[in-house]
Short mmCIF file of N, CA, C and O in Angstrom, two decimals:
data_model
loop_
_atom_site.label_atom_id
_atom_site.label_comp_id
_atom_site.label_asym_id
_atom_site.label_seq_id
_atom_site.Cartn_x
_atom_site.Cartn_y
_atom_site.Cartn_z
N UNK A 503 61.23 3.19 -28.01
CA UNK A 503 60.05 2.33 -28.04
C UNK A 503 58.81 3.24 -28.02
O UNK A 503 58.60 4.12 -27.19
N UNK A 504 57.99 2.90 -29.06
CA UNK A 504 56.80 3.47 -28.87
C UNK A 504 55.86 3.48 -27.81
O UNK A 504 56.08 2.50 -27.10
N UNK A 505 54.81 4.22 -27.34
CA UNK A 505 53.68 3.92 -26.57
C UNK A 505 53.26 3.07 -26.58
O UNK A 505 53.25 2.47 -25.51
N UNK A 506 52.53 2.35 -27.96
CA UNK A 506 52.00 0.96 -27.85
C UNK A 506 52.79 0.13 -27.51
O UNK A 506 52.37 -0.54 -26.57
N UNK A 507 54.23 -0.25 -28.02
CA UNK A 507 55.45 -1.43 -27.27
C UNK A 507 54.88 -1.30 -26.08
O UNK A 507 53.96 -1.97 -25.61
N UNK A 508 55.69 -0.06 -25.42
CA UNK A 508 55.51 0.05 -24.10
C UNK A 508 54.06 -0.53 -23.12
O UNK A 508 54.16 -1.28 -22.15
N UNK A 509 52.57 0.12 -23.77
CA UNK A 509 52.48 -0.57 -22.92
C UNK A 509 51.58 -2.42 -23.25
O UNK A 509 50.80 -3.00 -22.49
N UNK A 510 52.10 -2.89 -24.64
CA UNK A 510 52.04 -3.91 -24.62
C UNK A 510 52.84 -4.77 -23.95
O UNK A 510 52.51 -5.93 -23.73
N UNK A 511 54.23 -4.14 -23.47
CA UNK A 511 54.96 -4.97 -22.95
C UNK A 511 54.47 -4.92 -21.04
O UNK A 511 54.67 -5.74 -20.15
N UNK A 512 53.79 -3.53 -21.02
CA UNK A 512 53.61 -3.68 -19.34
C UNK A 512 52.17 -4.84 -19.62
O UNK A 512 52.18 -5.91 -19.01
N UNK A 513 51.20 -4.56 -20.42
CA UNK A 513 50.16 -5.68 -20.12
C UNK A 513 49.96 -6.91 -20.32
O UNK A 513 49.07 -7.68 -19.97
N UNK A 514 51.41 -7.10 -21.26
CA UNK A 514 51.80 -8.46 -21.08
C UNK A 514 52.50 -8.95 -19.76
O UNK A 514 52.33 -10.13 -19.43
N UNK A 515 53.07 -8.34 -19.19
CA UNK A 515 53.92 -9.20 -17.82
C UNK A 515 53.15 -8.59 -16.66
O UNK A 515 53.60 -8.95 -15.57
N UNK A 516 52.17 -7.81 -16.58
CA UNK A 516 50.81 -7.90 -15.86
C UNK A 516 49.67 -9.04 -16.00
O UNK A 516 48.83 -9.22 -15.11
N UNK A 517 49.69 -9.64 -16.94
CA UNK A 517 48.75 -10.56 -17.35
C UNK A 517 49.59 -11.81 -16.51
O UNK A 517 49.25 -12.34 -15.44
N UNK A 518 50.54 -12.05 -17.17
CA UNK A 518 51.66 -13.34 -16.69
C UNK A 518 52.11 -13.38 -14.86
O UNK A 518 52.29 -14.46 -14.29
N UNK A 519 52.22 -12.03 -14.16
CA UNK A 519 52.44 -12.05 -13.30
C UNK A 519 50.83 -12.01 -12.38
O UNK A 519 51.03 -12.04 -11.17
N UNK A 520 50.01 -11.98 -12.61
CA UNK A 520 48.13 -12.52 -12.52
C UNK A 520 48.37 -13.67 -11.79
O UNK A 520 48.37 -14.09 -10.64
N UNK A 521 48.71 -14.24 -13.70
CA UNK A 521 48.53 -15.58 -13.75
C UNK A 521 50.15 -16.33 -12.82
O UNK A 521 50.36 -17.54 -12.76
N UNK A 522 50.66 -15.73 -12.48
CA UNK A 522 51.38 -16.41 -11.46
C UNK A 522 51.29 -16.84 -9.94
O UNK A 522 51.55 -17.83 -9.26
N UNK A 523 50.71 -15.34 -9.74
CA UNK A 523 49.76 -15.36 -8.56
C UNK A 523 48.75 -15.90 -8.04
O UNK A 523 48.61 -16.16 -6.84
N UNK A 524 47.66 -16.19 -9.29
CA UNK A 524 46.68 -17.14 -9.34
C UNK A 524 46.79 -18.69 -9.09
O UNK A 524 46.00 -19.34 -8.41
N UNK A 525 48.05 -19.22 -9.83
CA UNK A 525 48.65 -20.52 -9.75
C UNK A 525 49.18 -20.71 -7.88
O UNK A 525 49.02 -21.75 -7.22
N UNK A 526 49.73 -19.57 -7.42
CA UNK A 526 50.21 -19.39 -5.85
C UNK A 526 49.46 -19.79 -5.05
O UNK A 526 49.56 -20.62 -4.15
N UNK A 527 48.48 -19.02 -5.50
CA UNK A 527 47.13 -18.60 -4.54
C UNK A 527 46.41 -20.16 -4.70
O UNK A 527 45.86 -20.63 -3.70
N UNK A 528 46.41 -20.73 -5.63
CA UNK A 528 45.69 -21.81 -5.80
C UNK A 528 46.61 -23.23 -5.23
O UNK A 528 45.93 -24.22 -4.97
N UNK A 529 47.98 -23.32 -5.05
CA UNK A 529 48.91 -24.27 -4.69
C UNK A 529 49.38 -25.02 -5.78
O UNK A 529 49.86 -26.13 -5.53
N UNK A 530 49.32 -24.52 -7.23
CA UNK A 530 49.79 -25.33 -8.67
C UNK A 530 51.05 -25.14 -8.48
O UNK A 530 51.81 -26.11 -8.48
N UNK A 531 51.60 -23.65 -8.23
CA UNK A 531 52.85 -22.75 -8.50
C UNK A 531 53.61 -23.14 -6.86
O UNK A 531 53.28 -22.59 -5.80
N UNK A 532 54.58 -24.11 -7.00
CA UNK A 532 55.12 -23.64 -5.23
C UNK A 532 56.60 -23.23 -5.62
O UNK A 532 57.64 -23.80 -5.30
N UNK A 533 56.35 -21.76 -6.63
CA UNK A 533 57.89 -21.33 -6.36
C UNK A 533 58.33 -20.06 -6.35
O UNK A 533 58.27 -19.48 -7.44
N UNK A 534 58.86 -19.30 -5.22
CA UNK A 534 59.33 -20.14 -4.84
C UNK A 534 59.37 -20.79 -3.36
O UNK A 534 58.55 -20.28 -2.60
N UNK A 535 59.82 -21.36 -3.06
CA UNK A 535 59.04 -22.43 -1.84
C UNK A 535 58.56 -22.01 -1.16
O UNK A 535 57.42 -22.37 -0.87
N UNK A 536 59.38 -20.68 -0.36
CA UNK A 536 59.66 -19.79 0.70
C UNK A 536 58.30 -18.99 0.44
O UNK A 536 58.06 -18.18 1.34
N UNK A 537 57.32 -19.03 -0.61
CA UNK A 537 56.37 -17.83 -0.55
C UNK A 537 55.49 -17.74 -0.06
O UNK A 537 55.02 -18.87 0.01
N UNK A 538 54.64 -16.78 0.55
CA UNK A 538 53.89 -16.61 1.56
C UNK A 538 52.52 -16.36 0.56
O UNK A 538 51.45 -15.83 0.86
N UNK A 539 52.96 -16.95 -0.73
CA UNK A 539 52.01 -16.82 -1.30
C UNK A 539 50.86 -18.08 -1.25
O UNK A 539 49.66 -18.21 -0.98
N UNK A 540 52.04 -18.92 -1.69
CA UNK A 540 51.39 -20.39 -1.62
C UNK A 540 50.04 -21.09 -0.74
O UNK A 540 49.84 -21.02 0.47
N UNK A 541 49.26 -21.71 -1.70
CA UNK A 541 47.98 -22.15 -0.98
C UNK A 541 46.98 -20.85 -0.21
O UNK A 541 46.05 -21.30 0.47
N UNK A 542 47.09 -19.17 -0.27
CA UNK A 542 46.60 -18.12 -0.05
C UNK A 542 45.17 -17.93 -0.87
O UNK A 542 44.89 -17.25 -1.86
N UNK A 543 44.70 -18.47 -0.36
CA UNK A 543 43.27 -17.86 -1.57
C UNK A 543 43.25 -16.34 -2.08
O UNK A 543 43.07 -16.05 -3.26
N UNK A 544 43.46 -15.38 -1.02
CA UNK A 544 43.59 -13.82 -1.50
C UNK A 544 43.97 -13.67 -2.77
O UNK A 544 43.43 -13.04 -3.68
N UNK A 545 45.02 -14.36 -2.75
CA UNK A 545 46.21 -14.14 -3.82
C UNK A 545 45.64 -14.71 -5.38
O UNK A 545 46.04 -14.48 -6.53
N UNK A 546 44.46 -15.59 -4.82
CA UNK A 546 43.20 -15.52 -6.21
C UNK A 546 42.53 -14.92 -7.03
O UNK A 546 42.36 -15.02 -8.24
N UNK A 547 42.08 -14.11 -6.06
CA UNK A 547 41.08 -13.04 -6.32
C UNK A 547 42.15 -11.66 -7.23
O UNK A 547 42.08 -10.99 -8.25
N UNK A 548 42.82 -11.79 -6.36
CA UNK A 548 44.36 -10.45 -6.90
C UNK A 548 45.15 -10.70 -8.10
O UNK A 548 45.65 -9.93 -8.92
N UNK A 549 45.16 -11.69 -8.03
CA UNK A 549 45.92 -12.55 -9.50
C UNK A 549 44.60 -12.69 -10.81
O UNK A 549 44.92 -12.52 -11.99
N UNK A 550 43.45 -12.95 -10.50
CA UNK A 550 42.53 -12.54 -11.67
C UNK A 550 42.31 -11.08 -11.86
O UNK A 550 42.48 -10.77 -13.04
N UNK A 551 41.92 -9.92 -10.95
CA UNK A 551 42.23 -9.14 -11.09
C UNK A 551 43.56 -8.43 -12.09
O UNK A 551 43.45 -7.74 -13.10
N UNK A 552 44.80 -8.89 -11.38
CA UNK A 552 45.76 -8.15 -12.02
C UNK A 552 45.64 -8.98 -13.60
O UNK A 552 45.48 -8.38 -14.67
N UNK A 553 45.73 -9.98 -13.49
CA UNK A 553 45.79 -10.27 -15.15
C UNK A 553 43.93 -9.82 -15.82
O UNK A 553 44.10 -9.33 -16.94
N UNK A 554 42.97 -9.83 -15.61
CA UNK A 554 42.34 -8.78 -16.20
C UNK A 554 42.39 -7.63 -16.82
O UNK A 554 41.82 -7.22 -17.83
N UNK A 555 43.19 -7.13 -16.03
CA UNK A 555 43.87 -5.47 -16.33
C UNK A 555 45.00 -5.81 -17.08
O UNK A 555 45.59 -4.81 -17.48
N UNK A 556 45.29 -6.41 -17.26
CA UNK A 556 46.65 -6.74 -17.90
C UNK A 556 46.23 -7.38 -19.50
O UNK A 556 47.11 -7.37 -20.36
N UNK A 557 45.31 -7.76 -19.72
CA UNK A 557 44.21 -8.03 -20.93
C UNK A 557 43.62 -6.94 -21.36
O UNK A 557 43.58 -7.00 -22.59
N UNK A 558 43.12 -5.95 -20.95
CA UNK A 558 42.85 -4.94 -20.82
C UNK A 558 43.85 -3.55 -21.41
O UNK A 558 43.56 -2.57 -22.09
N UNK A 559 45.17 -4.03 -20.77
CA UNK A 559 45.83 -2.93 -21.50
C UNK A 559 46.51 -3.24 -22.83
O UNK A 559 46.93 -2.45 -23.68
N UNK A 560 46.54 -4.64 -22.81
CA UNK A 560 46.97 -5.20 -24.17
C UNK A 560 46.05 -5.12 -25.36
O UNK A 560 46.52 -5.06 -26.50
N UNK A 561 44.53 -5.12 -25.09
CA UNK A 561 43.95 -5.25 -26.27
C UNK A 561 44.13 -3.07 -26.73
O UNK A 561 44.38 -2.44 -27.76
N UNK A 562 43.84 -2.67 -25.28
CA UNK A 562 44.00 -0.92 -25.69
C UNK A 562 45.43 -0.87 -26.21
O UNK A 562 45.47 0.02 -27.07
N UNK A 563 46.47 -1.37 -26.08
CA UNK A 563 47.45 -1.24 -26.62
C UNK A 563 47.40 -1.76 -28.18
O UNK A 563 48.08 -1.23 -29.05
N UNK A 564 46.71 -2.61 -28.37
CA UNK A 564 46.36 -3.31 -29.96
C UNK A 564 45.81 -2.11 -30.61
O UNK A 564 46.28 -1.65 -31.65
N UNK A 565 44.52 -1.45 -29.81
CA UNK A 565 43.96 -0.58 -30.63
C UNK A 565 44.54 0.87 -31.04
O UNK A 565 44.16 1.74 -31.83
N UNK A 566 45.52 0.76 -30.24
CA UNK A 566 46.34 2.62 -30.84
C UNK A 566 46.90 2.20 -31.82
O UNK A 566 47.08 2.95 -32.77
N UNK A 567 47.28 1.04 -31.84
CA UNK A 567 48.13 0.48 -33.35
C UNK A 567 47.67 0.97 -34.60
O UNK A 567 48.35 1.38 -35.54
N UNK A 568 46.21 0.86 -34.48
CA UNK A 568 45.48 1.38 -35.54
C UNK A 568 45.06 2.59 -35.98
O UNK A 568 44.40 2.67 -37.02
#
């Protein structure tokens, strides 16, 4: 796998795992039940964060393509 795969594939499941966190943190996502994530506001702020960066390495990953 090339560099770009690679890290299109890390800033794609950085973006998704954000946005999972974000859903946690917010009480959309209750799964799974047990998580200490759930209804956490922190886990807001950290989940936009990580999927930011995770947008971030995907579009730099677009651009080595070229």
């Amino acid at each position: 796998m090339t560099r770009h795969g690679i890290l299109l594939v890390i800033g794609l499941l950085a973006t998704a795992m954000g946005l999972l966190w974000m859903g946690q943190g917010l009480g959309y996502v209750r799964w799974p039940q047990s998580s200490f994530m759930i209804d956490q506001r922190p886990w807001v702020l950290r989940g936009s964060v990580l999927a930011v960066v995770g947008l971030v390495v995907v579009l730099y990953a677009r651009r080595l393509r070229r």
